[in-house]
Amino acid sequence: MRGDDSVAGRVAALMRDSMFVDPPDDTTDIVASGLIDSMGFMRLFALLEDEFGIEVRSADLRLDHFRTIERIAGFVRDKRAARQPAGDHAAT
Amino acid sequence: MSWGDRGGRGRLELLVSAQAERDPGARAVVDGAAECGYGELENRANRLARALVDQGVGPGDRVCLMVPKSVSAIVAVLGVLKSGACYVPMDTASPARRLGRVLRRCGPCWVVADPGVSGLVAGCLDEAGPSSVRGVLWLGPVPEDFTAPAAVRPPVVPVGLDDGPAEPPPVRGDAGDLAYIMFTSGSTGEPKGVPVTHASVRHFTSWANTRFGLGPGDRVSGHAPLHFDISVWDVFGALTSGARLYLVPPHANLLPSLTADFLRRTGLTQWFSVPSVLVQMARRDVVAYGDFPDLRRLIWVGEVFPAAAVRYWMERLPHVELTNVYGPTETTIASSHHTLTSVPGPGAPPVPIGRAIPGERLAVLGADLAPLAPGVVGDLHIAGAGLSPGYWRDPAATAAAFREAPGGERWYRTGDLAAMDAEGVFHFHGRADRQVKARGHRVELDEIAVALGRVRGLSAGAVVAVSGDGFEGTEICAAYVPVPGGGRGPAELRAELAGTLPPYMVPTRWLVLDSMPMTPNGKTDHRAIEHRFLDATRRPSGHGSPDADRRPAGPGSADRCADTRGSLEREVGA
């Protein structure tokens, strides 16, 4: 189990508290299960950018990055890791 | 031999048949890997039409389509018209409870269904109750998992589209018959049916095909779902001109990058879409300079397209002509048009809705149906060849919206506010009522309010719409007061509403209140609730709550909107 302060826990909280969708677990396919649609993705990107201080660029827009909470968390960690060498500190 | 000689002059399916006769091998519909030529399309539609006629379907009847957008769905549309009946496109993403109400309103009717949605069909039949549905025709074998509800046992017929006699049934009906009934959101909580004749569709498609130069070399998008009337021009614009219709698969809509990939891969020459899609693509900057080299025309309808996003598209695609068309379902696809001739500068006013297409009229009229002076904002009315005969089985709503002027002309009151300028060009100024456009769909907020009112655990609820600068589009927002001790959370309520409303009508922002704001005369104060949501939107990120009395249901969604819009402004160079 993840802790709620983990990246996955924060992604799940964002979805629950700000998008009002609550996937049953971190590996549920939120696209196939119809929990998220195109407008939901737009909102999710804005929330992720604000929460984690990352930028979702056009090259990042691949469904495979966003199919599950687990993958979204992985995407966020990769984006933040990529920022570190530039000395740009993401929000905790 | 001319198709006109066989009777039924001007019926849409005959114009498609004429293209099949001209070049049966030409590709007609492309859906991912699946393709269908004009000749094959014609044969399959004939087989379905014969099956429908065998069941007793004919002119004046209604056939509800429960077929996700696909080659089969286009076959179903044509097959129904060939039987003489009209088609009623059903949104297979909507819950059975809502679709069942549509079946009931159309009853007695027939259903043409795709075996892939057998569970939904069973649910709809149950909801519709006995005697609404006279028969279910499956496009393929009857699904093994399909069981009609015990109380409703209509005849069930499998239809093989790929073999059997393909001779067309005799032409029945004429161009004055209904081609379809589209059900839109209704303020009473019941979906409202808008019937449209072959002649009205033909009027628009022949103007539009000429104006935009559609022909056999064209590759045309089929972007909108079939229950959205802009699909009517996609389908009949393409198939009556010999062009190729490319159905946009649902997954291509999920991310703006996938929509752009689809456009590149298909080499579309014409794309008819809605601003909510175009704005997302601009917002995430997925269009390169000179992208989509085959694209000639980009046409949008249904919503205001913010000038900054228009500028993004025009700068990236200087080889593409951009046209705004405007008009409600009640006047058939669109009734006015405006083609942009220059890139709007910063602070430019919204793109006009333009001038009426020939054979239709737009006018800003006062209460007595007398025209208002140019420049004065008032109720926009439409008359002419696109007018629906009136709402399906709803004389009161028809009498309220379709009125006869002293000269005998019928006018449809759109509910939109507009003004005509000195050059005779019309400009949109919002709505006079509680109808909004959300994600390209027309939504009556009161239909959502009725659904919210049926949810248990609330002592009061209200639904409003909030739009910021237009880039995020209109958001549907719900505020509610829980019953004491019955605290149900927004996620739970949202999931429950998704069982009764189509996805685009489910509120995306929520607010829990201690008491519902009321006007002095005791009605829900919608304006005050809008302000609560707007205040939350304007607040800087990460602080405060939209509701000082109580924990906000969604501080993040509300607060973060401000940032989102700011970054879009930067991205589109505003």
XYZ file of C-alpha atoms in Angstrom:
666
model
C 0.000 0.000 0.000
C 1.134 3.500 -0.719
C 1.082 6.225 1.866
C -1.173 9.160 1.133
C 1.790 11.502 1.005
C 3.266 9.486 -1.880
C 3.003 10.872 -5.405
C 0.354 8.261 -6.196
C -1.552 9.203 -3.050
C -1.487 12.870 -4.014
C -2.633 12.095 -7.561
C -5.501 10.016 -6.162
C -6.416 12.843 -3.788
C -6.393 15.383 -6.618
C -8.706 13.231 -8.666
C -11.031 12.597 -5.758
C -11.146 16.102 -4.289
C -10.873 18.238 -7.390
C -12.265 16.092 -10.192
C -14.704 14.083 -8.054
C -13.641 10.783 -9.567
C -12.434 8.012 -7.319
C -10.765 5.060 -9.094
C -10.991 1.891 -6.965
C -7.208 1.395 -7.013
C -3.990 2.671 -8.534
C -3.977 0.184 -11.402
C -7.541 0.732 -12.659
C -7.525 1.836 -16.291
C -9.276 5.186 -15.957
C -9.725 5.484 -19.731
C -11.192 2.038 -20.388
C -13.428 2.306 -17.326
C -14.807 5.628 -18.532
C -13.781 7.499 -15.380
C -12.076 10.207 -17.402
C -12.789 11.783 -20.768
C -11.147 14.481 -22.851
C -12.233 17.351 -20.616
C -11.198 15.320 -17.586
C -7.701 15.009 -19.025
C -7.487 18.761 -19.593
C -8.407 19.328 -15.979
C -6.034 16.620 -14.775
C -3.085 18.190 -16.621
C -3.779 21.587 -15.080
C -4.024 20.007 -11.624
C -0.790 18.038 -12.054
C 1.055 21.124 -13.256
C -0.066 23.100 -10.271
C 0.366 20.392 -7.656
C 3.778 19.142 -8.763
C 5.279 22.158 -10.505
C 5.726 20.288 -13.771
C 4.736 21.219 -17.287
C 2.746 18.800 -19.419
C 4.063 19.468 -22.919
C 2.619 18.400 -26.250
C 5.295 15.676 -26.524
C 4.077 14.225 -23.203
C 0.524 13.749 -24.426
C 0.502 9.972 -24.779
C -2.329 7.945 -23.308
C 0.107 5.388 -21.904
C 1.357 7.999 -19.447
C -2.071 8.541 -17.983
C -3.982 5.264 -18.019
C -3.741 4.548 -14.291
C -2.923 6.445 -11.118
C 0.257 4.385 -10.915
C 1.352 5.476 -14.393
C 0.437 9.084 -13.762
C 2.580 8.981 -10.630
C 5.435 7.492 -12.648
C 5.058 10.240 -15.231
C 5.157 12.896 -12.516
C 8.284 11.380 -10.946
C 10.024 11.241 -14.332
C 9.141 14.855 -15.084
C 10.402 15.997 -11.712
C 13.585 13.940 -12.009
C 14.227 15.487 -15.413
C 13.999 18.939 -13.880
C 16.438 18.353 -11.055
C 19.724 18.651 -13.037
C 18.719 22.127 -14.138
C 18.588 23.109 -10.482
C 14.908 23.778 -10.721
C 13.308 22.521 -7.539
C 9.823 21.261 -7.860
C 7.387 21.788 -5.084
C 7.493 19.008 -2.578
C -31.518 6.539 -65.482
C -32.141 9.302 -63.028
C -32.987 8.570 -59.433
C -35.468 11.414 -59.506
C -37.569 9.373 -61.944
C -38.216 6.708 -59.345
C -40.207 9.039 -57.125
C -39.181 10.367 -53.759
C -37.424 13.307 -55.428
C -35.031 15.069 -53.065
C -34.899 12.317 -50.465
C -31.422 12.065 -48.995
C -30.862 8.350 -49.480
C -31.499 8.694 -53.209
C -28.775 11.325 -53.512
C -26.371 8.862 -51.882
C -27.574 6.087 -54.207
C -26.798 8.330 -57.174
C -23.175 8.522 -56.011
C -23.071 4.735 -55.620
C -24.322 4.379 -59.178
C -21.763 6.888 -60.465
C -18.735 5.189 -58.898
C -19.555 2.092 -56.799
C -15.889 1.341 -56.155
C -15.098 4.734 -54.592
C -14.451 4.638 -50.868
C -17.362 6.102 -48.925
C -16.700 5.582 -45.205
C -13.422 4.947 -43.396
C -13.423 3.927 -39.729
C -9.895 3.097 -38.630
C -8.979 -0.101 -40.457
C -12.550 -0.672 -41.647
C -13.516 0.783 -45.010
C -16.630 0.649 -47.095
C -17.096 1.601 -50.738
C -20.180 3.364 -52.080
C -21.496 0.209 -53.761
C -21.058 -1.911 -50.631
C -22.603 0.784 -48.451
C -25.597 0.814 -50.752
C -25.950 -2.980 -50.664
C -25.734 -3.190 -46.894
C -28.217 -0.361 -46.414
C -30.589 -2.090 -48.840
C -30.416 -5.311 -46.802
C -31.261 -3.490 -43.598
C -34.048 -1.558 -45.341
C -35.586 -4.798 -46.609
C -35.475 -6.278 -43.098
C -37.160 -3.165 -41.717
C -39.852 -3.200 -44.399
C -40.433 -6.903 -43.657
C -41.147 -5.898 -40.052
C -43.740 -3.421 -41.233
C -41.651 -0.247 -40.934
C -42.575 2.543 -43.342
C -43.111 6.281 -43.820
C -44.102 8.043 -40.615
C -42.347 5.476 -38.407
C -39.373 5.955 -36.100
C -36.333 3.731 -35.844
C -34.027 4.373 -32.892
C -30.358 3.623 -33.563
C -28.277 2.160 -30.775
C -25.126 1.739 -32.788
C -21.825 3.350 -31.778
C -20.303 5.502 -34.529
C -18.952 3.080 -37.138
C -19.476 1.997 -40.747
C -22.486 0.026 -39.457
C -23.974 3.177 -37.949
C -23.841 4.916 -41.345
C -25.382 1.822 -42.945
C -28.123 1.985 -40.311
C -28.891 5.659 -41.041
C -29.214 4.969 -44.767
C -31.128 1.724 -44.262
C -33.717 3.455 -42.085
C -34.239 6.236 -44.634
C -34.617 3.648 -47.410
C -37.424 2.012 -45.412
C -39.252 5.355 -45.471
C -38.960 5.866 -41.693
C -36.889 8.488 -39.852
C -33.905 7.677 -37.660
C -33.504 8.629 -34.011
C -29.795 8.541 -33.103
C -29.231 7.424 -29.504
C -26.099 8.316 -27.546
C -24.735 4.924 -26.502
C -22.579 6.701 -23.886
C -25.735 7.860 -22.088
C -27.327 5.844 -19.297
C -30.181 3.438 -20.050
C -32.563 5.430 -17.875
C -32.329 8.479 -20.101
C -32.355 6.517 -23.370
C -35.379 4.537 -22.214
C -37.290 7.801 -21.862
C -36.412 8.645 -25.470
C -37.734 5.252 -26.624
C -40.933 5.889 -24.713
C -41.400 9.291 -26.328
C -40.839 7.787 -29.793
C -43.087 4.803 -29.214
C -44.269 2.826 -30.895
C -40.884 2.544 -32.527
C -38.267 0.045 -33.663
C -34.676 -0.296 -32.486
C -31.665 -1.084 -34.667
C -28.870 -2.176 -32.355
C -25.240 -3.170 -32.431
C -24.614 -6.493 -30.626
C -21.800 -4.742 -28.696
C -24.305 -2.726 -26.643
C -26.693 -5.549 -25.730
C -26.691 -4.688 -22.008
C -27.630 -1.077 -22.720
C -30.411 -2.179 -25.072
C -31.867 -4.466 -22.394
C -31.722 -1.631 -19.855
C -33.458 0.785 -22.238
C -36.244 -1.675 -23.026
C -36.818 -2.160 -19.313
C -36.963 1.596 -18.761
C -39.197 2.188 -21.794
C -41.751 -0.339 -20.589
C -44.248 -2.369 -22.574
C -45.632 -1.299 -25.955
C -42.977 1.325 -26.745
C -40.777 -0.918 -28.897
C -42.257 -3.058 -31.668
C -39.077 -4.851 -32.592
C -35.305 -4.971 -32.169
C -33.181 -5.565 -35.267
C -29.625 -6.625 -34.447
C -26.852 -5.824 -36.895
C -25.575 -9.390 -36.825
C -26.628 -12.406 -34.760
C -28.773 -11.853 -31.677
C -26.227 -11.491 -28.845
C -26.116 -14.539 -26.609
C -26.105 -12.414 -23.487
C -29.201 -10.481 -24.503
C -32.372 -11.105 -22.547
C -35.302 -8.812 -23.092
C -36.956 -7.769 -19.821
C -39.850 -10.088 -18.967
C -42.480 -7.363 -19.235
C -41.192 -6.243 -22.628
C -40.756 -8.934 -25.199
C -40.541 -7.340 -28.625
C -39.713 -9.523 -31.616
C -35.952 -9.811 -32.016
C -34.514 -10.111 -35.511
C -30.930 -10.729 -36.620
C -29.956 -8.880 -39.814
C -27.033 -10.041 -41.935
C -25.662 -6.987 -43.721
C -23.107 -8.877 -45.770
C -25.196 -11.412 -47.610
C -28.650 -11.918 -49.017
C -30.529 -9.989 -51.676
C -29.354 -6.389 -51.992
C -32.056 -5.027 -54.278
C -33.388 -1.773 -52.862
C -36.952 -1.814 -51.551
C -39.334 0.418 -53.507
C -38.791 4.116 -52.776
C -41.301 5.260 -50.201
C -42.169 8.697 -48.920
C -41.030 12.061 -50.196
C -38.762 14.937 -49.233
C -41.379 16.402 -46.915
C -41.090 13.382 -44.593
C -38.972 13.405 -41.473
C -35.353 12.323 -41.907
C -34.516 12.221 -38.190
C -35.510 13.274 -34.704
C -32.656 14.559 -32.518
C -33.265 14.608 -28.784
C -31.709 17.564 -26.992
C -31.622 18.572 -23.364
C -35.014 19.739 -22.091
C -35.549 22.238 -19.274
C -38.402 20.190 -17.778
C -36.030 17.284 -17.200
C -37.354 15.348 -20.204
C -35.257 15.173 -23.391
C -36.871 17.243 -26.160
C -37.237 15.836 -29.688
C -36.493 18.002 -32.722
C -37.805 16.442 -35.965
C -36.254 17.547 -39.250
C -37.362 16.802 -42.825
C -35.330 15.540 -45.775
C -36.048 18.848 -47.520
C -34.510 20.887 -44.688
C -31.364 18.754 -44.641
C -31.111 18.939 -48.385
C -31.454 22.702 -48.288
C -28.457 23.035 -45.988
C -26.272 20.371 -47.580
C -26.747 21.647 -51.107
C -25.832 25.177 -50.029
C -22.873 24.007 -47.933
C -21.533 21.538 -50.506
C -21.550 24.298 -53.113
C -20.165 26.979 -50.816
C -17.324 24.759 -49.592
C -16.786 22.972 -52.918
C -17.196 19.374 -51.722
C -16.512 16.723 -54.314
C -15.172 13.211 -54.911
C -11.604 14.228 -54.050
C -12.514 15.377 -50.554
C -11.730 13.667 -47.271
C -14.249 14.871 -44.727
C -14.263 14.413 -40.946
C -17.055 12.625 -39.170
C -16.197 14.100 -35.804
C -19.484 14.701 -34.044
C -21.519 11.766 -32.746
C -24.646 10.960 -34.742
C -26.956 12.308 -32.024
C -25.437 15.750 -32.613
C -26.919 17.387 -35.708
C -23.634 18.599 -37.155
C -23.071 14.924 -38.021
C -25.873 15.288 -40.577
C -23.737 17.488 -42.807
C -20.680 15.278 -42.234
C -22.617 12.231 -43.428
C -24.834 13.685 -46.136
C -22.401 16.395 -47.234
C -19.763 13.744 -47.910
C -21.973 10.950 -49.223
C -24.111 13.074 -51.556
C -21.018 14.612 -53.153
C -18.922 11.475 -53.630
C -16.430 12.499 -50.934
C -14.942 10.133 -48.376
C -16.155 10.285 -44.773
C -13.526 9.610 -42.079
C -15.124 8.726 -38.762
C -13.063 10.117 -35.897
C -12.638 7.259 -33.388
C -13.472 8.045 -29.744
C -9.888 7.563 -28.581
C -8.712 10.296 -30.962
C -10.743 12.738 -28.886
C -9.164 11.830 -25.573
C -6.017 13.899 -25.959
C -5.428 16.862 -28.271
C -2.238 15.190 -29.530
C -4.280 12.189 -30.690
C -6.731 14.439 -32.525
C -3.802 16.080 -34.331
C -2.328 12.653 -35.187
C -5.655 11.631 -36.661
C -5.742 14.722 -38.873
C -2.193 14.061 -40.087
C -2.745 10.372 -40.734
C -5.985 10.796 -42.691
C -5.012 13.902 -44.647
C -8.466 15.401 -44.170
C -9.394 18.223 -46.527
C -12.357 19.385 -44.434
C -12.776 19.369 -40.688
C -16.073 20.337 -39.042
C -15.702 20.551 -35.278
C -16.528 22.469 -32.131
C -14.438 25.107 -30.321
C -13.993 23.024 -27.167
C -11.853 20.603 -29.209
C -10.013 23.327 -31.115
C -9.269 25.270 -27.942
C -7.762 22.231 -26.222
C -5.484 21.671 -29.189
C -4.351 25.305 -29.016
C -4.012 25.173 -25.262
C -1.645 22.179 -25.442
C 0.041 23.507 -28.581
C -0.179 20.323 -30.629
C -0.346 22.019 -34.045
C 2.886 22.818 -35.904
C 3.294 25.690 -38.347
C 2.024 24.508 -41.728
C 0.649 21.292 -40.173
C -2.099 19.277 -41.938
C -0.985 20.293 -45.461
C -4.041 18.716 -47.133
C -6.536 20.552 -44.957
C -8.452 23.251 -46.839
C -11.347 24.139 -44.603
C -11.882 24.282 -40.865
C -15.484 24.925 -39.916
C -16.850 25.228 -36.416
C -20.279 25.492 -34.849
C -22.000 25.383 -31.524
C -19.925 27.577 -29.262
C -18.004 30.813 -29.147
C -14.442 30.262 -30.392
C -12.262 32.682 -28.391
C -10.313 35.103 -30.566
C -6.923 34.125 -29.061
C -7.482 30.492 -30.020
C -8.710 31.536 -33.482
C -5.485 33.466 -33.885
C -3.434 30.386 -32.896
C -5.127 28.307 -35.606
C -4.864 30.974 -38.300
C -1.198 31.603 -37.619
C -0.312 27.925 -37.663
C -2.436 27.036 -40.677
C -2.282 29.943 -43.137
C -3.365 27.570 -45.943
C -6.720 26.827 -44.263
C -9.973 28.789 -44.565
C -11.777 29.196 -41.222
C -15.554 29.533 -41.125
C -17.959 29.898 -38.243
C -21.421 28.508 -38.902
C -24.260 29.106 -36.505
C -27.688 27.660 -35.888
C -29.673 25.497 -33.488
C -30.917 21.959 -34.132
C -34.418 23.422 -34.661
C -33.280 25.156 -37.854
C -31.227 22.218 -39.240
C -27.440 22.075 -38.813
C -26.734 25.793 -39.322
C -28.434 28.914 -40.620
C -25.692 31.529 -40.879
C -22.002 31.649 -41.703
C -18.976 33.886 -41.432
C -15.603 33.203 -43.045
C -12.583 34.921 -41.520
C -10.569 37.059 -43.883
C -7.880 38.270 -41.483
C -6.245 37.145 -38.261
C -8.001 38.745 -35.270
C -5.651 40.981 -33.314
C -5.273 41.083 -29.529
C -8.495 42.248 -27.909
C -10.475 41.606 -31.091
C -14.223 41.100 -30.618
C -15.635 37.583 -30.940
C -16.057 36.160 -34.442
C -19.546 37.126 -35.737
C -22.159 34.486 -36.436
C -22.430 36.151 -39.831
C -25.191 36.326 -42.401
C -28.060 33.959 -43.130
C -27.514 31.299 -45.751
C -29.773 31.751 -48.806
C -33.326 30.566 -48.205
C -33.136 31.285 -44.463
C -33.532 34.504 -42.524
C -32.113 35.789 -39.266
C -33.730 38.688 -37.427
C -33.567 40.314 -34.030
C -37.223 40.704 -33.119
C -39.116 42.289 -30.240
C -42.022 40.760 -28.332
C -44.474 41.629 -31.154
C -42.142 39.995 -33.713
C -41.281 43.445 -35.098
C -37.605 43.897 -36.030
C -35.395 45.851 -33.644
C -33.057 48.539 -34.949
C -29.509 47.577 -35.998
C -27.156 47.494 -33.037
C -29.884 46.702 -30.510
C -29.425 43.408 -28.656
C -32.548 41.249 -28.572
C -34.012 37.832 -29.243
C -32.566 36.196 -32.332
C -35.192 34.520 -34.514
C -34.764 32.328 -37.585
C -37.164 31.640 -40.454
C -36.961 29.766 -43.729
C -36.147 26.406 -45.254
C -34.398 24.906 -42.218
C -37.258 25.211 -39.755
C -38.348 22.064 -37.923
C -42.078 21.324 -38.016
C -41.997 21.708 -34.198
C -41.048 19.656 -31.157
C -41.931 15.985 -31.211
C -45.294 15.468 -29.500
C -44.961 18.664 -27.516
C -47.457 21.259 -28.780
C -46.936 23.571 -25.788
C -43.175 23.825 -26.299
C -43.748 24.185 -30.039
C -46.237 27.035 -29.586
C -43.827 28.821 -27.254
C -40.842 28.666 -29.613
C -42.295 28.630 -33.144
C -44.481 31.630 -33.816
C -46.200 33.070 -36.839
C -45.570 36.705 -37.721
C -48.404 38.898 -39.006
C -47.286 38.239 -42.603
C -47.734 34.499 -42.048
C -44.031 33.648 -41.803
C -43.029 31.104 -39.122
C -40.175 32.203 -36.876
C -38.209 30.106 -34.415
C -37.136 31.969 -31.306
C -33.620 30.669 -30.656
C -33.243 31.908 -27.077
C -29.929 33.409 -28.183
C -29.387 37.138 -27.823
C -27.881 38.896 -30.825
C -27.557 42.213 -32.599
C -27.299 42.991 -36.298
C -24.675 45.537 -37.273
C -24.988 48.240 -39.941
C -23.620 45.838 -42.594
C -26.287 43.234 -41.815
C -23.872 40.899 -40.022
C -25.143 39.217 -36.851
C -23.223 39.079 -33.577
C -23.897 36.711 -30.690
C -24.528 38.165 -27.217
C -25.223 35.147 -24.993
C -28.403 33.470 -23.853
C -31.738 34.748 -22.598
C -32.363 31.647 -20.453
C -30.612 28.791 -18.631
C -29.446 26.915 -21.713
C -25.662 26.672 -22.006
C -23.136 25.125 -24.344
C -20.783 22.761 -22.589
C -18.194 20.845 -24.574
C -20.095 21.514 -27.764
C -23.318 20.117 -26.353
C -26.436 22.083 -25.737
C -27.466 21.684 -22.143
C -30.493 22.909 -20.185
C -29.242 23.521 -16.644
C -32.748 22.829 -15.384
C -32.608 19.275 -16.741
C -29.580 18.719 -14.497
C -31.319 20.479 -11.608
C -34.273 18.098 -11.955
C -31.899 15.115 -11.859
C -30.079 16.560 -8.837
C -33.419 17.084 -7.107
C -34.110 13.344 -7.356
C -30.911 12.427 -5.532
C -31.514 11.385 -1.935
C -29.641 12.953 0.933
C -29.963 16.570 -0.234
C -32.211 19.153 1.312
C -31.572 21.617 -1.534
C -29.585 21.688 -4.753
C -28.872 24.137 -7.555
C -27.042 23.968 -10.867
C -25.293 26.887 -12.556
C -22.743 27.331 -15.337
C -19.596 29.364 -15.049
C -17.307 30.464 -17.836
C -14.077 32.277 -17.284
C -12.375 33.782 -20.295
C -13.683 30.975 -22.485
C -10.526 28.891 -22.727
C -11.674 26.342 -20.204
C -15.123 26.445 -21.729
C -18.286 26.528 -19.737
C -18.199 24.456 -16.579
C -21.339 22.985 -15.090
C -21.362 23.522 -11.339
C -23.596 22.048 -8.663
C -24.148 23.398 -5.146
C -26.106 21.525 -2.528
C -27.159 21.463 1.094
C -26.984 17.967 2.613
C -29.757 16.742 4.888
C -28.656 16.929 8.535
C -26.375 14.015 9.279
C -26.659 12.731 5.719
C -23.371 13.993 4.414
C -22.857 12.484 0.973
C -19.723 13.626 -0.793
C -19.555 15.148 -4.277
C -17.776 12.097 -5.763
C -20.681 9.923 -4.685
C -23.290 12.355 -5.992
C -21.417 12.751 -9.239
C -21.364 8.976 -9.751
C -25.100 8.795 -9.021
C -25.909 11.549 -11.538
C -23.825 9.714 -14.144
C -26.489 6.992 -13.890
C -29.206 9.360 -15.112
C -27.469 12.018 -17.226
C -25.192 11.864 -20.277
C -21.510 12.344 -19.402
C -21.330 15.919 -20.704
C -24.164 16.999 -18.396
C -22.675 15.718 -15.135
C -21.445 18.705 -13.078
C -17.668 18.971 -12.875
C -17.473 21.408 -9.939
C -19.284 21.052 -6.643
C -19.922 23.133 -3.576
C -21.399 22.059 -0.227
C -23.461 24.794 1.425
C -25.062 25.286 4.848
C -28.033 27.012 3.275
C -29.138 27.783 -0.256
C -28.944 31.482 -1.209
C -32.435 32.767 -1.996
C -33.726 35.825 -3.855
C -36.083 38.203 -2.025
C -39.067 36.498 -3.679
C -38.049 33.084 -2.434
C -36.398 31.525 -5.485
C -32.958 29.958 -5.629
C -30.473 32.761 -6.215
C -28.507 31.337 -9.133
C -26.536 34.524 -9.588
C -25.241 34.367 -6.022
C -24.183 30.746 -6.527
C -22.431 31.620 -9.783
C -20.524 34.297 -7.894
C -19.384 31.810 -5.290
C -17.895 29.622 -8.021
C -16.461 32.609 -9.886
C -14.883 33.985 -6.721
C -13.227 30.631 -6.200
C -11.938 30.729 -9.777
C -10.371 34.151 -9.390
C -8.717 33.429 -6.063
C -4.995 32.836 -6.309
C -3.894 29.230 -6.244
C -3.728 27.237 -3.070
C -5.600 29.537 -0.699
C -9.012 30.144 0.587
C -12.263 28.473 -0.107
C -15.136 29.431 -2.350
C -17.500 29.070 0.534
C -16.600 30.919 3.683
C -19.292 29.143 5.662
C -18.021 25.704 5.122
C -15.426 23.458 3.612
C -15.508 23.772 -0.165
C -16.150 20.573 -2.017
C -13.411 21.193 -4.494
C -10.895 23.862 -3.566
C -8.334 22.568 -6.022
C -10.525 22.605 -9.087
C -11.774 26.045 -8.369
C -8.555 27.672 -7.321
C -6.413 26.181 -9.982
C -8.530 27.387 -12.857
C -6.917 30.784 -12.618
C -3.476 29.347 -13.250
C -4.664 27.203 -16.084
C -6.110 30.128 -17.933
C -2.995 32.174 -17.365
C -0.781 29.559 -18.948
C -3.107 29.256 -21.927
C -2.895 32.985 -22.514
C 0.846 32.624 -22.673
C 0.729 29.593 -24.904
C -1.529 31.124 -27.480
C 0.448 34.337 -27.394
C -2.318 36.541 -26.062
